[in-house]
mmCIF file of C-alpha atoms and ligand atoms in Angstrom:
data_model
loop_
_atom_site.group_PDB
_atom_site.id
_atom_site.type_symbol
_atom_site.label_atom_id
_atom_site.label_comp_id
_atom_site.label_asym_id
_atom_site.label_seq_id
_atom_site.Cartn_x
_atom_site.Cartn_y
_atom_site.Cartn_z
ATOM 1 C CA UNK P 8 -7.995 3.002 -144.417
ATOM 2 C CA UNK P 9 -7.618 -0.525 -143.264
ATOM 3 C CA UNK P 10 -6.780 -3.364 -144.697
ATOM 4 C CA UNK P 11 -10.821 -3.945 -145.543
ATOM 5 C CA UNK P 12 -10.823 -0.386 -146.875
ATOM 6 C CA UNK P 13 -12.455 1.180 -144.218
ATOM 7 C CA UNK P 14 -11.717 4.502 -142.816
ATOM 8 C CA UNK P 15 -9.005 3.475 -140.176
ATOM 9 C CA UNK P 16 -8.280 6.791 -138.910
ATOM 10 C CA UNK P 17 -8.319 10.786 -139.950
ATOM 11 C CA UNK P 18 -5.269 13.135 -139.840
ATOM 12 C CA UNK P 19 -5.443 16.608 -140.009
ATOM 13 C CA UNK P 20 -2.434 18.985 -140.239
ATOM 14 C CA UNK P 21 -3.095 22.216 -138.770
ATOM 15 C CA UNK P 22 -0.983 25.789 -138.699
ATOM 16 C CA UNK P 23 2.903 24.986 -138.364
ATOM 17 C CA UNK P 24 3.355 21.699 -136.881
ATOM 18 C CA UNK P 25 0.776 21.087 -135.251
ATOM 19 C CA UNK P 26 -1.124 17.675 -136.215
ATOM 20 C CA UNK P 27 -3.879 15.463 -134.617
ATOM 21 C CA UNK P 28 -4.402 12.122 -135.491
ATOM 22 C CA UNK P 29 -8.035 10.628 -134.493
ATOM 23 C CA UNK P 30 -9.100 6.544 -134.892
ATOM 24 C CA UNK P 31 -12.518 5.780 -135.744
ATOM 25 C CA UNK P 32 -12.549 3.286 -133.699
ATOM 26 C CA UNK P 33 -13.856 4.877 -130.565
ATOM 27 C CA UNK P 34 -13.367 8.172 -132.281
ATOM 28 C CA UNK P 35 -10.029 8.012 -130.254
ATOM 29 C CA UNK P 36 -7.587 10.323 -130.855
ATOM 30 C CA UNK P 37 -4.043 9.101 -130.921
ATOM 31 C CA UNK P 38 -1.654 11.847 -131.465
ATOM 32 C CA UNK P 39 -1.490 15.319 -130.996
ATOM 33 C CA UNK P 40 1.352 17.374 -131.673
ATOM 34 C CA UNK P 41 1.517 21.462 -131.342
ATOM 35 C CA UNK P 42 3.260 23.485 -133.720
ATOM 36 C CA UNK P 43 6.610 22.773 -132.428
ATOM 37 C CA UNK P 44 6.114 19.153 -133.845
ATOM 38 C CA UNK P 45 6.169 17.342 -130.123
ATOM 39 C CA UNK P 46 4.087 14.753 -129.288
ATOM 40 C CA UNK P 47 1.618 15.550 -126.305
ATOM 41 C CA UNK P 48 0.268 12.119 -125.658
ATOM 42 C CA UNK P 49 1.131 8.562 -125.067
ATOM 43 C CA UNK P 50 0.024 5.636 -126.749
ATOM 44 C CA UNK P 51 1.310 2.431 -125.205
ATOM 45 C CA UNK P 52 4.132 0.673 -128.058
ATOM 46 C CA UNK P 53 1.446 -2.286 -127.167
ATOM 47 C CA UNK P 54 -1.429 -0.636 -127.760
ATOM 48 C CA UNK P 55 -4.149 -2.734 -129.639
ATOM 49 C CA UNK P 56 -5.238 -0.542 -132.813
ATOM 50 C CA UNK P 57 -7.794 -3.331 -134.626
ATOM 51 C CA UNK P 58 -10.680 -2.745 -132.951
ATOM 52 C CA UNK P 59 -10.515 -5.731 -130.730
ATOM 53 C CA UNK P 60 -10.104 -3.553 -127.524
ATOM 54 C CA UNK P 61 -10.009 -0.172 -126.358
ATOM 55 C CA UNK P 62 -6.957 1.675 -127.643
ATOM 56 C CA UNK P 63 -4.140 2.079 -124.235
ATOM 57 C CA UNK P 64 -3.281 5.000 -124.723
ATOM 58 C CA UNK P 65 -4.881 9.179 -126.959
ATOM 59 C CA UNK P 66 -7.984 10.246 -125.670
ATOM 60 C CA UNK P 67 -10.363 7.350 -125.013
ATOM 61 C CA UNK P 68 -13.484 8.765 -124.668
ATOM 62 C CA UNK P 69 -15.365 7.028 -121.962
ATOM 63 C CA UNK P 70 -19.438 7.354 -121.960
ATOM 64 C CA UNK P 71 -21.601 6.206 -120.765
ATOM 65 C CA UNK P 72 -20.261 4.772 -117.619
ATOM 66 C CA UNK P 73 -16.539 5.868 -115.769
ATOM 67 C CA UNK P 74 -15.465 2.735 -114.432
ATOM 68 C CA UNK P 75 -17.072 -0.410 -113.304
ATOM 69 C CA UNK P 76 -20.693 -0.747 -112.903
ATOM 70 C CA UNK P 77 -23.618 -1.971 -115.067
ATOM 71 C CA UNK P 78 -21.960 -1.802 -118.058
ATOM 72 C CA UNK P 79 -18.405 -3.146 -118.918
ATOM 73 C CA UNK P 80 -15.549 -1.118 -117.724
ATOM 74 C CA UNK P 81 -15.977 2.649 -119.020
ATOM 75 C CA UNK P 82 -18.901 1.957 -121.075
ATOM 76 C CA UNK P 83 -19.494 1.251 -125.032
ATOM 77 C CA UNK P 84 -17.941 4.597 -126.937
ATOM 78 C CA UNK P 85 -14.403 3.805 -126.458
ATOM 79 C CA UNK P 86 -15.338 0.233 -128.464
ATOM 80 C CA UNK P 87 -17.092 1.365 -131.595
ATOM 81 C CA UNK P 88 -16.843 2.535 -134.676
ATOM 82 C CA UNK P 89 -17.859 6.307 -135.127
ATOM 83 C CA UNK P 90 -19.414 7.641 -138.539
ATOM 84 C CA UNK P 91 -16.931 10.268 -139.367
ATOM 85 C CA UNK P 92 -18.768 13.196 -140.015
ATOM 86 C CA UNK P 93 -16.250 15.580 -141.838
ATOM 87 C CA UNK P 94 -13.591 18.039 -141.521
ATOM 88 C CA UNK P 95 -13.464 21.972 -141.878
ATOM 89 C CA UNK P 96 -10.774 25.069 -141.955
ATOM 90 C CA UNK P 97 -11.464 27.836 -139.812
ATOM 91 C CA UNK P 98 -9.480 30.631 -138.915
ATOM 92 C CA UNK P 99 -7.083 29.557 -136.531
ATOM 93 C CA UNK P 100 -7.058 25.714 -137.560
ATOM 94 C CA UNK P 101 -9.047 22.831 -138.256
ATOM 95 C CA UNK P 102 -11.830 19.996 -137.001
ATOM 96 C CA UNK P 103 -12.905 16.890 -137.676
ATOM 97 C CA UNK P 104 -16.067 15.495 -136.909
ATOM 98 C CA UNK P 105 -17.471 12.094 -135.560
ATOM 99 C CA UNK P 106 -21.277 10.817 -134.630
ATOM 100 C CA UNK P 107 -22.708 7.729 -132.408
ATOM 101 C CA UNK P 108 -25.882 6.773 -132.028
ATOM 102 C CA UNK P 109 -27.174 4.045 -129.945
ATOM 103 C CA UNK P 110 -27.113 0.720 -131.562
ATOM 104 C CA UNK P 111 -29.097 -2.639 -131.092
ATOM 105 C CA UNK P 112 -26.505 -3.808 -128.871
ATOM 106 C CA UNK P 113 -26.512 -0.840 -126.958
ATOM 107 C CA UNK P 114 -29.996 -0.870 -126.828
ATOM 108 C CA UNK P 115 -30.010 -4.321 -125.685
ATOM 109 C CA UNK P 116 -27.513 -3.619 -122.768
ATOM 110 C CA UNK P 117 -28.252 -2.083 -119.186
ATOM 111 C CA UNK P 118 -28.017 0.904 -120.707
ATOM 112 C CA UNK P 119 -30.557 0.519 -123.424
ATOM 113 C CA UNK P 120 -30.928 4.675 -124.046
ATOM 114 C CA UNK P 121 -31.471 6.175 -127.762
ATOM 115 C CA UNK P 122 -28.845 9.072 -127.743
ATOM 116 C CA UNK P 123 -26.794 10.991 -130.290
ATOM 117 C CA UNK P 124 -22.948 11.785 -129.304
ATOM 118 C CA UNK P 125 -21.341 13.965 -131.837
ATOM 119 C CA UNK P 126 -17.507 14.464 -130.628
ATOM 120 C CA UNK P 127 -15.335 17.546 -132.694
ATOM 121 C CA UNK P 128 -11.930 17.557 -132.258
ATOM 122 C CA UNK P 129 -10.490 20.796 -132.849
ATOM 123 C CA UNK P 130 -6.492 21.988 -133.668
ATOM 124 C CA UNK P 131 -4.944 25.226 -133.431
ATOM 125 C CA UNK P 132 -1.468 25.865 -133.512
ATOM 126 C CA UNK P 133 -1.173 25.365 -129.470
ATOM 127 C CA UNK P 134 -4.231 23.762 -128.425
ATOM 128 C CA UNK P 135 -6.499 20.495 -128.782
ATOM 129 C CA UNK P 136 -9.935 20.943 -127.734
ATOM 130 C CA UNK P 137 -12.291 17.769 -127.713
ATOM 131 C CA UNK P 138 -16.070 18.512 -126.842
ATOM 132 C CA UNK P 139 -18.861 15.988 -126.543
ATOM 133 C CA UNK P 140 -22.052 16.847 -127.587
ATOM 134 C CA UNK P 141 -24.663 14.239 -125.992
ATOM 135 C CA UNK P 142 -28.569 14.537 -126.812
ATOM 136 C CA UNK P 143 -31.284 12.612 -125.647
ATOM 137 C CA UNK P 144 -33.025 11.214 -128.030
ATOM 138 C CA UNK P 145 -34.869 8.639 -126.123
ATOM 139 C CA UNK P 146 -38.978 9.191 -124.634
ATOM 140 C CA UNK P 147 -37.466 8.696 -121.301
ATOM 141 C CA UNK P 148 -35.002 11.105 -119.334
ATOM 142 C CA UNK P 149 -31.627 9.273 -118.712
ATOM 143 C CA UNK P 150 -28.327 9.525 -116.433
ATOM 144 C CA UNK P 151 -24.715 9.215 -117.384
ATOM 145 C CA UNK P 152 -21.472 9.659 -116.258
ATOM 146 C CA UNK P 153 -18.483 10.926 -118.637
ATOM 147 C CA UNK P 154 -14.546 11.521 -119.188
ATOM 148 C CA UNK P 155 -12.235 12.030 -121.184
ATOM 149 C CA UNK P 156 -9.178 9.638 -120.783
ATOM 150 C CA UNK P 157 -6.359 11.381 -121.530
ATOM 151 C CA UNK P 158 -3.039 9.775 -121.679
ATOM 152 C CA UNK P 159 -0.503 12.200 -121.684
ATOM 153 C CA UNK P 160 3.066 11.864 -122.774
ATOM 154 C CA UNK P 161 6.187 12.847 -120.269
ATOM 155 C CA UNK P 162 9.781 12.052 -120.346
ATOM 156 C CA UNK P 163 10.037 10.954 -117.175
ATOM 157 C CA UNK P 164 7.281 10.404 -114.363
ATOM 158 C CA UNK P 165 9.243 11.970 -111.359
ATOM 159 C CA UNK P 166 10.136 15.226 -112.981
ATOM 160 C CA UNK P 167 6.180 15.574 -113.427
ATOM 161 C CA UNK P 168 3.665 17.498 -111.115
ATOM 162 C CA UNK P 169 -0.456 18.380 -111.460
ATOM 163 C CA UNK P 170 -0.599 22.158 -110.676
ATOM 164 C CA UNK P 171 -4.332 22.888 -109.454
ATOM 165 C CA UNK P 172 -5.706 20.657 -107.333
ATOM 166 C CA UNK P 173 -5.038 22.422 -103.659
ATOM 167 C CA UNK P 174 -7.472 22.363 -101.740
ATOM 168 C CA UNK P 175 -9.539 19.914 -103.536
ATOM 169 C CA UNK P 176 -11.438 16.860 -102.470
ATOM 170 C CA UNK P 177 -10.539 13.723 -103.633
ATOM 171 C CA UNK P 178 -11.659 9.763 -103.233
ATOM 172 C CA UNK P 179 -8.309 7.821 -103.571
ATOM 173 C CA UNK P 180 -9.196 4.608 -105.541
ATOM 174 C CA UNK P 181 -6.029 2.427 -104.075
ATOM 175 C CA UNK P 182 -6.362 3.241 -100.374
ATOM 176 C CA UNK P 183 -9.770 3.325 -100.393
ATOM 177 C CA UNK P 184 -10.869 6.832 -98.633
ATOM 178 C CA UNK P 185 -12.584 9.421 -99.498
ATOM 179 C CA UNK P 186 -13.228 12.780 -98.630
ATOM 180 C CA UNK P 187 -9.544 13.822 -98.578
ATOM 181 C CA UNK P 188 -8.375 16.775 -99.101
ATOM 182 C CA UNK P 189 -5.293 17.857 -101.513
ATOM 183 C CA UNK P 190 -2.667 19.976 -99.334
ATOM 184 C CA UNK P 191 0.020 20.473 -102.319
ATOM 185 C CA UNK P 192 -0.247 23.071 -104.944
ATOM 186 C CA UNK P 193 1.788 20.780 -107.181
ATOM 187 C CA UNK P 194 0.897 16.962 -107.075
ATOM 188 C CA UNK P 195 4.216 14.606 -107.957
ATOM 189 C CA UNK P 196 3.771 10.720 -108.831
ATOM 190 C CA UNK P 197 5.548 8.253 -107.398
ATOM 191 C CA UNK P 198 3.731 5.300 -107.114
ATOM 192 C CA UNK P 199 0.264 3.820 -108.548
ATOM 193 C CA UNK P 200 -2.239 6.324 -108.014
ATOM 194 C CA UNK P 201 -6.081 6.530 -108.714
ATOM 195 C CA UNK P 202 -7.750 9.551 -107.550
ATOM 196 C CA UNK P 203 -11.344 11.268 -108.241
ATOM 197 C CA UNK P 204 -10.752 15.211 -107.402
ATOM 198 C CA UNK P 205 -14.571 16.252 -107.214
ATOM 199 C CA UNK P 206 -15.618 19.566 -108.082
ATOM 200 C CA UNK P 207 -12.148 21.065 -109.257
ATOM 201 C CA UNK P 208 -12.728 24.530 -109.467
ATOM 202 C CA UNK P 209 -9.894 25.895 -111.611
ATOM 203 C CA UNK P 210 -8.155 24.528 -114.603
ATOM 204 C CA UNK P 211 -5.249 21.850 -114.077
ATOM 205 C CA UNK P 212 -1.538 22.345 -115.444
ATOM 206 C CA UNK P 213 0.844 19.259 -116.398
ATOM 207 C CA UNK P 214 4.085 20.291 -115.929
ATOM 208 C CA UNK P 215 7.613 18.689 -116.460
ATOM 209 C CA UNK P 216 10.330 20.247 -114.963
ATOM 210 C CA UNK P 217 13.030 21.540 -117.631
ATOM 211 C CA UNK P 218 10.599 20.180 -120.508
ATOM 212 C CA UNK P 219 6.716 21.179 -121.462
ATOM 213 C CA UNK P 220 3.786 21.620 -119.833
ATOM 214 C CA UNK P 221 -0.205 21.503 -120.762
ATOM 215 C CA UNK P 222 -2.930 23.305 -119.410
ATOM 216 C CA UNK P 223 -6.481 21.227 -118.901
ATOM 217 C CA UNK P 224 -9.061 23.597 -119.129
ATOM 218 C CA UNK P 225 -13.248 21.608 -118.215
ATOM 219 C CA UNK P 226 -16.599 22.873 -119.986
ATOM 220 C CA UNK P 227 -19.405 21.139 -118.255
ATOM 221 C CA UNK P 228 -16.494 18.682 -116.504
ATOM 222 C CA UNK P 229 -16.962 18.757 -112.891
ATOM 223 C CA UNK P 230 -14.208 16.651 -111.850
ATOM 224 C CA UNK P 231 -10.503 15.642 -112.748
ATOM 225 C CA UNK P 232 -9.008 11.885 -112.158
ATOM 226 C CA UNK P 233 -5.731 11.337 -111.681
ATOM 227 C CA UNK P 234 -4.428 8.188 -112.584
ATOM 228 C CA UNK P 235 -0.853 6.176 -112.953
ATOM 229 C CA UNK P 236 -0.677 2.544 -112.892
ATOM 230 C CA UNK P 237 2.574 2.030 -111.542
ATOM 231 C CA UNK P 238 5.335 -0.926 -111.642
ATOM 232 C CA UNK P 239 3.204 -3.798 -110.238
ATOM 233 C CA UNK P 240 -0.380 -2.780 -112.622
ATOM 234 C CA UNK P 241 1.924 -1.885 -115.636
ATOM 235 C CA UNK P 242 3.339 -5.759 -115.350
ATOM 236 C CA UNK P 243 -0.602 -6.840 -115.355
ATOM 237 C CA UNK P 244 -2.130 -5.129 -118.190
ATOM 238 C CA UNK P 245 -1.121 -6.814 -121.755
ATOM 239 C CA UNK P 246 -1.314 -3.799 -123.993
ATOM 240 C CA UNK P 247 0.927 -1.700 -121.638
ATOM 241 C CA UNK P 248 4.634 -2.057 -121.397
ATOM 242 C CA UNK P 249 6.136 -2.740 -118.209
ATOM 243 C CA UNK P 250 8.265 0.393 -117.951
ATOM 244 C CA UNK P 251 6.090 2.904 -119.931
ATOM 245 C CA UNK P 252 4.896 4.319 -116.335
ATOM 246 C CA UNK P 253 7.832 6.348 -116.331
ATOM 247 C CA UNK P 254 6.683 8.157 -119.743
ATOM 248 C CA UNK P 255 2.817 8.996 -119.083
ATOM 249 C CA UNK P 256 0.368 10.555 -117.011
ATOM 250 C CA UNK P 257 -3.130 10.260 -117.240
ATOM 251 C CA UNK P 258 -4.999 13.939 -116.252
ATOM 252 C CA UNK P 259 -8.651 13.083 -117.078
ATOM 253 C CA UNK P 260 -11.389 15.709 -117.356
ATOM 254 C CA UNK P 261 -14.978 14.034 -116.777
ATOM 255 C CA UNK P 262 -18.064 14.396 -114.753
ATOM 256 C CA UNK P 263 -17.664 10.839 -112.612
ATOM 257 C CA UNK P 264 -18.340 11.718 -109.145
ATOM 258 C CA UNK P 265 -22.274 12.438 -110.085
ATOM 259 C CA UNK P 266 -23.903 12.003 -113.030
ATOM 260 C CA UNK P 267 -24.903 13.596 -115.826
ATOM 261 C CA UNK P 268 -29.372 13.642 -116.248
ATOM 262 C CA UNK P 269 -31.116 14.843 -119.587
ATOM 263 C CA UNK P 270 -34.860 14.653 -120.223
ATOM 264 C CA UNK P 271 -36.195 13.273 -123.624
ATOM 265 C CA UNK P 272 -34.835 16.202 -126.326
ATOM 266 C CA UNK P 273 -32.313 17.648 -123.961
ATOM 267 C CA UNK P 274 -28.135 17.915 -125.195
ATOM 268 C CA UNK P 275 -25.308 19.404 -123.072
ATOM 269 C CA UNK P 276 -21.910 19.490 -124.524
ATOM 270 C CA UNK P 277 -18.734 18.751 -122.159
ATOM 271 C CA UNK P 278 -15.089 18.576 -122.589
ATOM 272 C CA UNK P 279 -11.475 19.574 -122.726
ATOM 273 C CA UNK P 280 -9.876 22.557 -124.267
ATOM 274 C CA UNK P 281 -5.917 21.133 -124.060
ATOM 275 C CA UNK P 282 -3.143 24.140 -124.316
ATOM 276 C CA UNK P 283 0.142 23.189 -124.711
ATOM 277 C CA UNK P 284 3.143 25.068 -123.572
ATOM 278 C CA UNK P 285 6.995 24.600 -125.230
ATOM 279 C CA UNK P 286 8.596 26.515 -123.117
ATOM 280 C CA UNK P 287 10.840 24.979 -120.207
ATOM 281 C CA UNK P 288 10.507 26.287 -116.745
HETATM 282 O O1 TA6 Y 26 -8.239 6.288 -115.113
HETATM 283 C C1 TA6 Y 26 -8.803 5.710 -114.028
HETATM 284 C C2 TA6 Y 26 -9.206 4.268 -114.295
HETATM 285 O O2 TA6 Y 26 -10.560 4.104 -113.983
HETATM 286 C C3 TA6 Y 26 -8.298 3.344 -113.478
HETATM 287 O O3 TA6 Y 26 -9.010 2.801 -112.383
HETATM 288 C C4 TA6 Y 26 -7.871 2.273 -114.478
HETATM 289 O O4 TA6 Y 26 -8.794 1.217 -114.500
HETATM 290 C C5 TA6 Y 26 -7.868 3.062 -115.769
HETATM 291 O O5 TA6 Y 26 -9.045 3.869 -115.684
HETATM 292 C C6 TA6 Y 26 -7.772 2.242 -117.043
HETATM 293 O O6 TA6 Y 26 -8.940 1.518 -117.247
HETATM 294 P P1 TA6 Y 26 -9.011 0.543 -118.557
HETATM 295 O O7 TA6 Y 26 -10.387 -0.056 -118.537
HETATM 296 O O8 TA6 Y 26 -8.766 1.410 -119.765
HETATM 297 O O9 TA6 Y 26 -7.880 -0.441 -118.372
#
């Protein structure tokens, strides 16, 4: 709880090691360790955690807008408080659940929708799966666009490649074009990059060289963005270290390239089932 007494955050210990750690504040989860204990994500040392702005760093869940556009940047959900919904024991591990509904500020805004969200975060001893289930609850059929905006955690940037993404289309976000198409099975970063890979068929591997690796499998996720911000755009954003690009990669699953419609009464449920290898190559 906070210093109010509100519910700050939920932890929930699963089999072994394995733990997940989940704000209510943008139902954003900010730590995820599989059994062997490791940490799979990043969380900037800067990172605002009171609520003022969206947390740098977990799983930011971004609905219902990816980027700019009529709404601020990547929409409302990352930016308010969820009702935390419970948590439950099943076989191989645990979940916690969170709700949003639309509110009178999100019903004043461009996007003035009634909807439900209700978000489950799930641990097992190896994986993380976090699944949005969105319902229309509004008289009039709406449009969305979503993503999860996850921040993984790597020792170091250049030992780093995304396995998956051959072949793929992609619109790069610094250079500007779009349309082009991904000739390496195993995608390195070494400089500021911001691409939309439309339409990614298969699932997507993070792997470090000599360390772990994590498997990003979609539901209902058409496409996978691929983002670092680099030297120069880690020196401009305040809650972001300047040399913490060296330790993250952000592997996002979403459905930003088109958007999502549901008539009045209509849910589909997207997201991310997260596997994490220990193993070193
Ligand atoms: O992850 C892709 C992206 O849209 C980048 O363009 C960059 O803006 C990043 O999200 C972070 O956005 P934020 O609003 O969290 O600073």
């Amino acid at each position: 709880n906070d210093a109010a007494g509100n519910l700050e955050r939920v932890v929930l210990s699963g089999p072994e090691s394995a733990s997940v750690e989940i704000y209510v504040y943008g139902a954003t989860v900010t730590s995820w360790k599989s059994a062997s204990g490791s940490e799979r994500l990043f969380v900037s040392r800067q990172a605002v955690l009171d609520g003022s702005k969206p947390i740098r760093g977990g799983i930011p869940l971004v609905f219902p807008q990816f980027g700019p556009g009529i709404l601020p940047q990547h929409g409302f959900a990352r930016n308010q408080r969820w009702a935390f919904l419970g948590a439950t024991e099943h076989g191989a591990g645990v979940a916690a659940t969170f709700e949003l509904r639309d509110t009178p500020e999100t019903r004043a805004s461009a996007w003035p929708f009634r909807f439900v969200l209700t978000y489950t975060v799930d641990l097992t001893a190896h994986t993380l799966s976090t699944i949005v289930k969105c319902e229309n609850a509004d008289e009039r059929a709406f449009e969305f666009t979503a993503l999860m905006h996850t921040y993984f955690g790597v020792g170091d940037i250049g030992r780093v490649v995304v396995e998956g993404l051959e072949g793929v289309a992609y619109d790069d976000k610094v250079s500007g074009e779009v349309g082009v198409r991904e000739a390496r099975g195993e995608v390195g970063v070494a400089a500021n990059e911001d691409r939309v890979y439309r339409d990614v068929q298969g699932n997507v591997v993070v792997r470090e060289r000599g360390g772990a690796s994590v498997e990003v499998r979609r539901f209902n996720f058409k496409d996978v963005v691929l983002w670092n911000p680099w030297e120069q755009k880690a020196r401009e954003m305040g809650d972001f270290a300047d040399d913490e690009y060296h330790r993250m990669v952000c592997v996002e699953a979403g459905t930003v390239a088109s958007s999502i419609a549901l008539k009045p009464g209509q849910t589909i449920s997207c997201g991310q089932l997260l596997t994490a290898q220990d193993a070193a190559i």
